[in-house]
């Protein structure tokens, strides 16, 4: 199991809450916006009514109200995700930034995890080193989740650097001495930074500050992939400075890294004439059933579709239209939720291919792209031959290819129903 923590949720905890159907209440709403107390009370009353309308029991409604009223959320704008069962918050997360998608207030057999996973897709753990000749400030941040935290301050030998030395030293001697002091200070900073790198395993390391100090420090950082280090041409510790350049560098670097993850997954899934990947709902479901999917990429617009797949109570965790063939309990759930759940239960990474929209830009109304998966091992020649012989996709004898079940915009290549099966019969 993956024990990394995202947004306050550990992945092994998420596997636990998704394992078997129960009665779950899921809430995904905006965080506090600094409203007056009367406005907050009205908003909570409205949420209470929505929870009751969704069928959430009173104990769950009380647990939600208590959790949302406890404070501790990131600064506005922010969002909150809660999964509640039997009056207890089993999993919860707070995220910096606005919601990614509509609010969700639902009660059902499984918690809805797509909103949570969309935020996880955009998260990045970073280390920020703001260095100067006499020391540095080190901070950690989970981008998209919480505010920046100071992890440590390194105070070096400031006096011998900034004061003119007495005793008739030549300028050259002073320069050599100052250089030695700078190096010792940056060595101390590097030691503290390398410890944090080992403990926190940041995705990116941002280095700002005095130009000479940055150069010395970067040479001493123990990083296997130098591309993880981003040097920011700004001295954020100088008097009168601000974090504008640093914040912009973080935003651009994290967005670029997320884009590369998606592009890499798409390239890998297309490798070997497509033998390295699965494309479309039917193929991705098959890959998940086999525990073969390493990465699953979903279009966020899938979360708005009414199409359902079957969430199974045990392996193989997901089915296209019926649980009867697997001798396990099955529950119809939204297709995006079923795919995401099966990916989590089989240890696959879930990525959402978010659109890069400018502020206030309307989202295109084009249909959702079909899901794809990167396979842990490629299809064999025999599997490819069988797949080609079968034809993909195909309709079973007598199936109407224009039936409502196969016309969902994100399904491309949905397998057929068995002969004589009613496409609407669950």
Coordinates of C-alpha atoms in Angstrom, one line a residue:
X1 CA 0.0 0.0 0.0
X2 CA 1.0 3.6 -0.6
X3 CA 1.3 5.3 2.7
X4 CA 1.9 8.8 1.3
X5 CA -0.5 11.4 2.6
X6 CA -2.5 13.7 0.3
X7 CA -4.6 16.6 1.6
X8 CA -4.9 14.9 5.0
X9 CA -5.9 11.5 3.5
X10 CA -3.6 8.6 3.5
X11 CA -3.9 6.3 0.5
X12 CA -4.1 3.2 2.6
X13 CA -7.0 4.8 4.5
X14 CA -8.7 5.5 1.2
X15 CA -8.4 1.8 0.2
X16 CA -10.0 0.9 3.5
X17 CA -13.0 3.2 3.0
X18 CA -13.5 2.0 -0.6
X19 CA -13.2 -1.7 0.0
X20 CA -16.8 -2.7 0.8
X21 CA -20.1 -1.1 0.2
X22 CA -21.7 0.5 3.3
X23 CA -23.7 3.7 3.9
X24 CA -21.4 6.7 3.2
X25 CA -22.1 10.4 3.2
X26 CA -19.8 12.5 1.0
X27 CA -19.5 16.2 1.1
X28 CA -17.4 18.4 -1.2
X29 CA -18.0 22.1 -0.6
X30 CA -16.2 25.4 -0.5
X31 CA -14.2 26.2 2.6
X32 CA -14.8 29.2 4.8
X33 CA -14.8 32.6 3.0
X34 CA -14.6 34.9 6.0
X35 CA -18.4 35.6 6.0
X36 CA -20.2 37.2 8.9
X37 CA -21.6 34.7 11.4
X38 CA -25.2 35.1 10.2
X39 CA -24.1 34.1 6.6
X40 CA -22.1 31.2 7.9
X41 CA -25.1 30.0 9.9
X42 CA -27.4 30.3 6.8
X43 CA -24.9 28.3 4.7
X44 CA -24.6 25.6 7.3
X45 CA -28.4 25.4 7.5
X46 CA -28.7 25.0 3.8
X47 CA -26.1 22.2 3.8
X48 CA -28.0 20.5 6.6
X49 CA -31.1 20.5 4.4
X50 CA -29.2 19.2 1.4
X51 CA -27.8 16.4 3.5
X52 CA -31.2 15.4 4.8
X53 CA -32.6 15.5 1.2
X54 CA -29.7 13.2 0.1
X55 CA -30.7 10.6 2.8
X56 CA -27.8 11.2 5.2
X57 CA -28.7 10.1 8.7
X58 CA -28.7 12.6 11.6
X59 CA -25.4 11.3 13.0
X60 CA -23.7 11.9 9.7
X61 CA -25.2 15.4 9.5
X62 CA -23.9 16.2 12.9
X63 CA -20.4 14.9 12.1
X64 CA -20.3 17.0 8.9
X65 CA -21.4 20.2 10.8
X66 CA -18.8 19.6 13.5
X67 CA -16.0 19.0 11.0
X68 CA -16.7 22.0 8.9
X69 CA -17.1 24.2 11.9
X70 CA -13.8 23.1 13.5
X71 CA -11.7 25.6 11.5
X72 CA -8.2 24.9 10.4
X73 CA -8.9 25.2 6.7
X74 CA -6.5 27.1 4.3
X75 CA -7.1 30.7 3.5
X76 CA -9.9 31.6 1.1
X77 CA -10.5 30.3 -1.4
X78 CA -10.4 26.7 -0.3
X79 CA -12.4 23.5 -0.5
X80 CA -13.3 20.6 1.8
X81 CA -13.9 17.0 1.2
X82 CA -15.4 14.6 3.8
X83 CA -16.3 10.9 3.9
X84 CA -18.6 10.1 6.8
X85 CA -20.0 6.8 8.0
X86 CA -22.0 6.0 11.2
X87 CA -21.6 9.5 12.5
X88 CA -17.8 9.5 12.1
X89 CA -15.5 11.3 9.7
X90 CA -13.5 8.4 8.3
X91 CA -11.5 10.6 5.9
X92 CA -11.3 14.3 5.2
X93 CA -9.2 16.8 3.3
X94 CA -8.7 20.5 3.0
X95 CA -7.4 22.1 -0.2
X96 CA -6.1 25.5 -1.0
X97 CA -7.7 27.1 -4.0
X98 CA -11.3 26.9 -5.4
X99 CA -13.2 23.7 -6.0
X100 CA -12.4 21.6 -9.0
X101 CA -15.9 20.8 -10.1
X102 CA -19.4 21.2 -8.6
X103 CA -20.3 20.8 -5.0
X104 CA -21.2 17.2 -4.0
X105 CA -23.6 16.3 -1.1
X106 CA -24.5 12.6 -1.5
X107 CA -25.3 9.5 0.4
X108 CA -24.6 6.1 -1.0
X109 CA -22.8 2.7 -0.9
X110 CA -19.3 4.2 -1.4
X111 CA -17.8 7.7 -0.8
X112 CA -17.3 9.7 -3.9
X113 CA -13.5 10.1 -4.4
X114 CA -13.3 11.8 -7.8
X115 CA -13.2 15.4 -6.3
X116 CA -10.5 14.3 -3.9
X117 CA -8.4 12.6 -6.6
X118 CA -8.7 15.7 -8.9
X119 CA -7.0 17.7 -6.2
X120 CA -4.4 15.0 -5.6
X121 CA -3.6 15.1 -9.3
X122 CA -2.6 18.8 -9.0
X123 CA -0.7 18.5 -5.7
X124 CA 3.1 18.7 -5.4
X125 CA 5.3 18.5 -2.4
X126 CA 8.0 21.2 -2.6
X127 CA 11.0 22.4 -0.5
X128 CA 11.9 26.1 -0.6
X129 CA 15.4 27.3 0.3
X130 CA 15.7 31.1 0.7
X131 CA 19.4 31.5 1.1
X132 CA 21.8 34.3 1.9
X133 CA 25.5 34.5 2.7
X134 CA 24.9 34.1 6.4
X135 CA 22.3 31.3 6.4
X136 CA 18.9 30.4 5.0
X137 CA 15.3 29.9 5.7
X138 CA 13.9 26.4 4.7
X139 CA 10.2 25.9 4.1
X140 CA 8.0 23.0 3.0
X141 CA 4.7 23.2 1.2
X142 CA 2.1 20.8 -0.2
X143 CA 1.1 22.9 -3.2
X144 CA -2.7 22.9 -3.5
X145 CA -3.3 21.7 0.1
X146 CA -2.0 24.0 2.8
X147 CA 0.0 27.1 3.6
X148 CA 3.7 27.3 3.5
X149 CA 5.5 26.1 6.7
X150 CA 8.9 27.1 7.9
X151 CA 10.9 23.9 8.4
X152 CA 14.1 25.4 9.8
X153 CA 16.4 28.4 9.9
X154 CA 20.1 28.1 9.5
X155 CA 22.2 31.0 11.1
X156 CA 25.7 31.1 10.0
X157 CA 28.7 33.3 10.7
X158 CA 27.2 36.6 9.7
X159 CA 29.6 38.9 11.5
X160 CA 32.8 38.0 9.6
X161 CA 31.0 38.5 6.3
X162 CA 29.4 41.9 6.8
X163 CA 31.9 43.8 8.9
X164 CA 35.2 45.2 7.7
X165 CA 38.0 43.2 9.4
X166 CA 40.6 45.1 11.6
X167 CA 44.3 44.3 11.8
X168 CA 45.5 45.5 8.4
X169 CA 44.2 42.6 6.3
X170 CA 44.7 43.0 2.6
X171 CA 41.6 43.1 0.5
X172 CA 42.6 39.8 -1.1
X173 CA 42.9 38.1 2.3
X174 CA 39.6 39.5 3.4
X175 CA 38.0 38.2 0.2
X176 CA 39.4 34.7 0.7
X177 CA 38.3 34.7 4.3
X178 CA 34.8 35.8 3.4
X179 CA 34.6 33.2 0.7
X180 CA 35.5 30.5 3.2
X181 CA 32.9 31.7 5.6
X182 CA 30.3 31.8 2.8
X183 CA 31.1 28.2 1.9
X184 CA 30.9 27.0 5.5
X185 CA 27.5 28.7 5.9
X186 CA 26.2 27.2 2.6
X187 CA 27.5 23.8 3.7
X188 CA 25.4 24.0 6.8
X189 CA 22.4 25.1 4.8
X190 CA 23.0 22.2 2.4
X191 CA 23.3 19.7 5.3
X192 CA 19.9 20.9 6.7
X193 CA 18.3 20.9 3.2
X194 CA 19.6 17.4 2.3
X195 CA 18.1 16.0 5.5
X196 CA 14.7 17.5 4.6
X197 CA 15.1 16.2 1.0
X198 CA 15.7 12.7 2.4
X199 CA 12.8 12.9 4.9
X200 CA 10.2 14.8 2.8
X201 CA 11.1 13.6 -0.7
X202 CA 10.0 16.8 -2.4
X203 CA 8.9 16.8 -6.0
X204 CA 10.6 20.1 -6.6
X205 CA 13.3 22.2 -4.7
X206 CA 13.1 26.0 -5.2
X207 CA 16.2 28.0 -4.4
X208 CA 16.1 31.8 -4.0
X209 CA 18.4 34.4 -2.5
X210 CA 21.8 35.9 -3.0
X211 CA 23.3 34.8 -6.4
X212 CA 26.6 33.6 -5.0
X213 CA 25.0 31.8 -2.1
X214 CA 22.6 30.0 -4.5
X215 CA 25.5 28.8 -6.6
X216 CA 27.4 27.4 -3.6
X217 CA 24.3 25.8 -2.2
X218 CA 23.1 24.1 -5.3
X219 CA 26.5 22.4 -5.8
X220 CA 26.1 20.7 -2.4
X221 CA 22.5 19.5 -2.7
X222 CA 22.2 15.7 -2.9
X223 CA 19.6 15.2 -5.6
X224 CA 19.6 12.4 -8.1
X225 CA 17.6 14.3 -10.7
X226 CA 19.0 17.9 -11.1
X227 CA 15.8 18.9 -12.9
X228 CA 14.1 18.8 -9.5
X229 CA 16.0 21.9 -8.6
X230 CA 14.5 25.2 -9.7
X231 CA 16.7 28.3 -9.3
X232 CA 14.6 31.5 -8.9
X233 CA 16.4 34.7 -9.7
X234 CA 15.0 36.6 -6.7
X235 CA 16.3 37.5 -3.3
X236 CA 13.2 36.9 -1.1
X237 CA 15.1 37.5 2.1
X238 CA 16.2 41.0 1.2
X239 CA 14.6 44.0 2.9
X240 CA 11.5 45.2 1.0
X241 CA 11.3 42.0 -1.1
X242 CA 8.2 39.9 -1.7
X243 CA 7.4 36.4 -2.9
X244 CA 5.9 37.3 -6.3
X245 CA 8.7 35.8 -8.4
X246 CA 8.9 32.7 -6.2
X247 CA 5.1 32.1 -6.2
X248 CA 5.1 32.5 -10.0
X249 CA 8.0 30.1 -10.4
X250 CA 6.2 27.5 -8.2
X251 CA 2.9 27.8 -10.1
X252 CA 4.6 27.5 -13.5
X253 CA 6.9 24.6 -12.4
X254 CA 4.1 22.6 -10.8
X255 CA 1.8 23.1 -13.7
X256 CA 4.5 22.0 -16.1
X257 CA 5.3 18.9 -14.0
X258 CA 1.6 18.0 -14.0
X259 CA 1.3 18.4 -17.7
X260 CA 4.4 16.2 -18.3
X261 CA 2.9 13.5 -16.1
X262 CA -0.2 13.4 -18.3
X263 CA 1.8 13.6 -21.6
X264 CA 4.1 10.9 -20.4
X265 CA 1.1 8.6 -19.5
X266 CA -0.4 9.2 -23.0
X267 CA 3.0 8.5 -24.7
X268 CA 3.5 5.4 -22.7
X269 CA 0.0 4.1 -23.4
X270 CA 0.5 4.6 -27.1
X271 CA 3.9 2.9 -27.2
X272 CA 4.4 -0.4 -29.1
X273 CA 1.5 0.4 -31.5
X274 CA -0.8 0.6 -28.4
X275 CA 0.3 -2.6 -26.8
X276 CA 1.6 -0.7 -23.8
X277 CA -1.8 0.9 -23.0
X278 CA -5.6 0.6 -22.8
X279 CA -7.9 3.1 -24.5
X280 CA -11.6 3.5 -23.8
X281 CA -13.8 2.3 -21.0
X282 CA -13.9 -1.4 -22.1
X283 CA -10.1 -1.7 -22.3
X284 CA -9.4 0.2 -19.1
X285 CA -12.0 -1.9 -17.2
X286 CA -10.3 -5.0 -18.5
X287 CA -6.9 -3.8 -17.5
X288 CA -8.1 -2.9 -14.0
X289 CA -9.8 -6.3 -13.7
X290 CA -6.4 -7.9 -14.4
X291 CA -4.5 -5.7 -12.0
X292 CA -2.6 -4.6 -15.1
X293 CA -3.1 -0.8 -15.0
X294 CA -0.2 1.2 -13.6
X295 CA -1.6 4.7 -14.4
X296 CA -5.2 5.7 -15.3
X297 CA -5.9 9.0 -16.9
X298 CA -9.5 10.4 -16.7
X299 CA -11.1 13.4 -18.2
X300 CA -12.8 15.5 -15.5
X301 CA -15.9 15.8 -17.6
X302 CA -16.6 12.1 -17.0
X303 CA -17.6 13.1 -13.5
X304 CA -20.7 14.8 -15.0
X305 CA -21.9 11.9 -17.0
X306 CA -24.9 9.8 -15.9
X307 CA -23.3 6.6 -17.2
X308 CA -22.7 3.9 -14.6
X309 CA -20.4 1.0 -14.2
X310 CA -20.5 -1.8 -11.5
X311 CA -18.4 -1.5 -8.4
X312 CA -17.7 -5.0 -7.1
X313 CA -17.2 -5.8 -3.4
X314 CA -14.0 -7.7 -4.0
X315 CA -11.7 -8.6 -6.9
X316 CA -11.8 -7.8 -9.7
X317 CA -13.4 -4.6 -8.2
X318 CA -15.2 -3.4 -11.4
X319 CA -17.5 -4.7 -14.1
X320 CA -19.0 -3.2 -17.2
X321 CA -22.6 -4.1 -16.8
X322 CA -23.2 -7.0 -14.3
X323 CA -21.7 -8.6 -11.3
X324 CA -23.3 -12.0 -12.1
X325 CA -20.2 -13.3 -13.8
X326 CA -18.0 -12.7 -10.7
X327 CA -20.0 -14.2 -7.9
X328 CA -19.6 -11.0 -5.8
X329 CA -21.8 -8.2 -4.8
X330 CA -22.1 -5.3 -7.3
X331 CA -23.3 -1.8 -7.0
X332 CA -24.0 0.6 -9.9
X333 CA -22.0 3.8 -9.4
X334 CA -20.9 6.7 -11.7
X335 CA -18.4 5.5 -14.2
X336 CA -15.7 7.9 -13.2
X337 CA -16.1 6.7 -9.5
X338 CA -16.0 3.1 -10.5
X339 CA -12.8 3.5 -12.5
X340 CA -11.2 5.6 -9.8
X341 CA -12.1 3.1 -7.1
X342 CA -10.8 0.1 -9.0
X343 CA -7.6 1.9 -9.8
X344 CA -7.0 2.7 -6.1
X345 CA -7.9 -0.9 -5.0
X346 CA -5.3 -2.3 -7.5
X347 CA -2.6 0.2 -6.7
X348 CA -2.8 2.3 -9.9
X349 CA -2.1 6.0 -10.0
X350 CA -5.1 8.1 -10.9
X351 CA -4.6 11.3 -12.9
X352 CA -7.2 13.8 -14.0
X353 CA -6.3 15.7 -17.2
X354 CA -7.4 19.2 -16.1
X355 CA -7.9 21.9 -18.7
X356 CA -5.7 24.9 -18.4
X357 CA -8.3 27.7 -18.4
X358 CA -7.6 31.3 -17.7
X359 CA -9.6 33.0 -14.9
X360 CA -13.3 33.3 -15.8
X361 CA -12.7 31.4 -19.1
X362 CA -15.7 29.2 -19.9
X363 CA -14.9 25.5 -20.2
X364 CA -15.4 24.1 -23.7
X365 CA -18.5 22.0 -24.2
X366 CA -16.7 19.2 -26.2
X367 CA -17.3 15.6 -25.1
X368 CA -15.1 14.0 -22.6
X369 CA -12.1 12.1 -23.8
X370 CA -12.2 8.4 -23.2
X371 CA -10.1 7.1 -20.3
X372 CA -6.7 5.6 -20.9
X373 CA -4.4 3.4 -18.9
X374 CA -0.7 2.6 -18.9
X375 CA -0.2 -1.1 -18.6
X376 CA 2.3 -2.7 -16.2
X377 CA 3.1 -5.2 -18.9
X378 CA 2.3 -5.1 -22.6
X379 CA -0.2 -7.2 -24.4
X380 CA 1.4 -10.3 -26.0
X381 CA 1.2 -11.0 -29.7
X382 CA -1.4 -13.7 -28.9
X383 CA -3.5 -11.2 -27.0
X384 CA -3.2 -8.6 -29.8
X385 CA -4.2 -11.2 -32.4
X386 CA -7.3 -12.3 -30.3
X387 CA -8.2 -8.6 -29.8
X388 CA -8.0 -7.9 -33.6
X389 CA -9.9 -11.1 -34.4
X390 CA -12.7 -10.2 -32.0
X391 CA -12.9 -6.6 -33.3
X392 CA -12.8 -3.7 -31.0
X393 CA -15.4 -2.4 -30.2
X394 CA -18.1 -4.8 -31.3
X395 CA -21.8 -5.1 -30.7
X396 CA -23.3 -8.5 -29.7
X397 CA -25.8 -10.0 -32.0
X398 CA -29.0 -8.0 -32.0
X399 CA -27.7 -5.1 -30.1
X400 CA -28.7 -1.6 -31.2
X401 CA -25.4 0.3 -31.7
X402 CA -27.3 3.5 -31.1
X403 CA -28.7 2.4 -27.8
X404 CA -28.7 4.9 -25.0
X405 CA -26.1 2.9 -23.1
X406 CA -23.4 3.2 -25.8
X407 CA -24.1 6.8 -26.7
X408 CA -22.5 8.4 -23.6
X409 CA -20.0 11.0 -25.0
X410 CA -17.0 9.7 -23.1
X411 CA -17.5 6.0 -23.9
X412 CA -15.6 5.0 -27.1
X413 CA -15.5 1.3 -27.6
X414 CA -18.0 0.2 -24.9
X415 CA -18.4 -3.6 -25.2
X416 CA -21.8 -5.0 -26.1
X417 CA -24.4 -6.5 -23.9
X418 CA -24.9 -10.2 -24.1
X419 CA -27.4 -11.4 -26.7
X420 CA -30.9 -10.5 -25.7
X421 CA -29.8 -8.4 -22.7
X422 CA -31.8 -5.2 -22.0
X423 CA -29.1 -2.4 -22.1
X424 CA -31.0 -0.6 -19.3
X425 CA -31.3 -3.7 -17.1
X426 CA -28.9 -3.6 -14.2

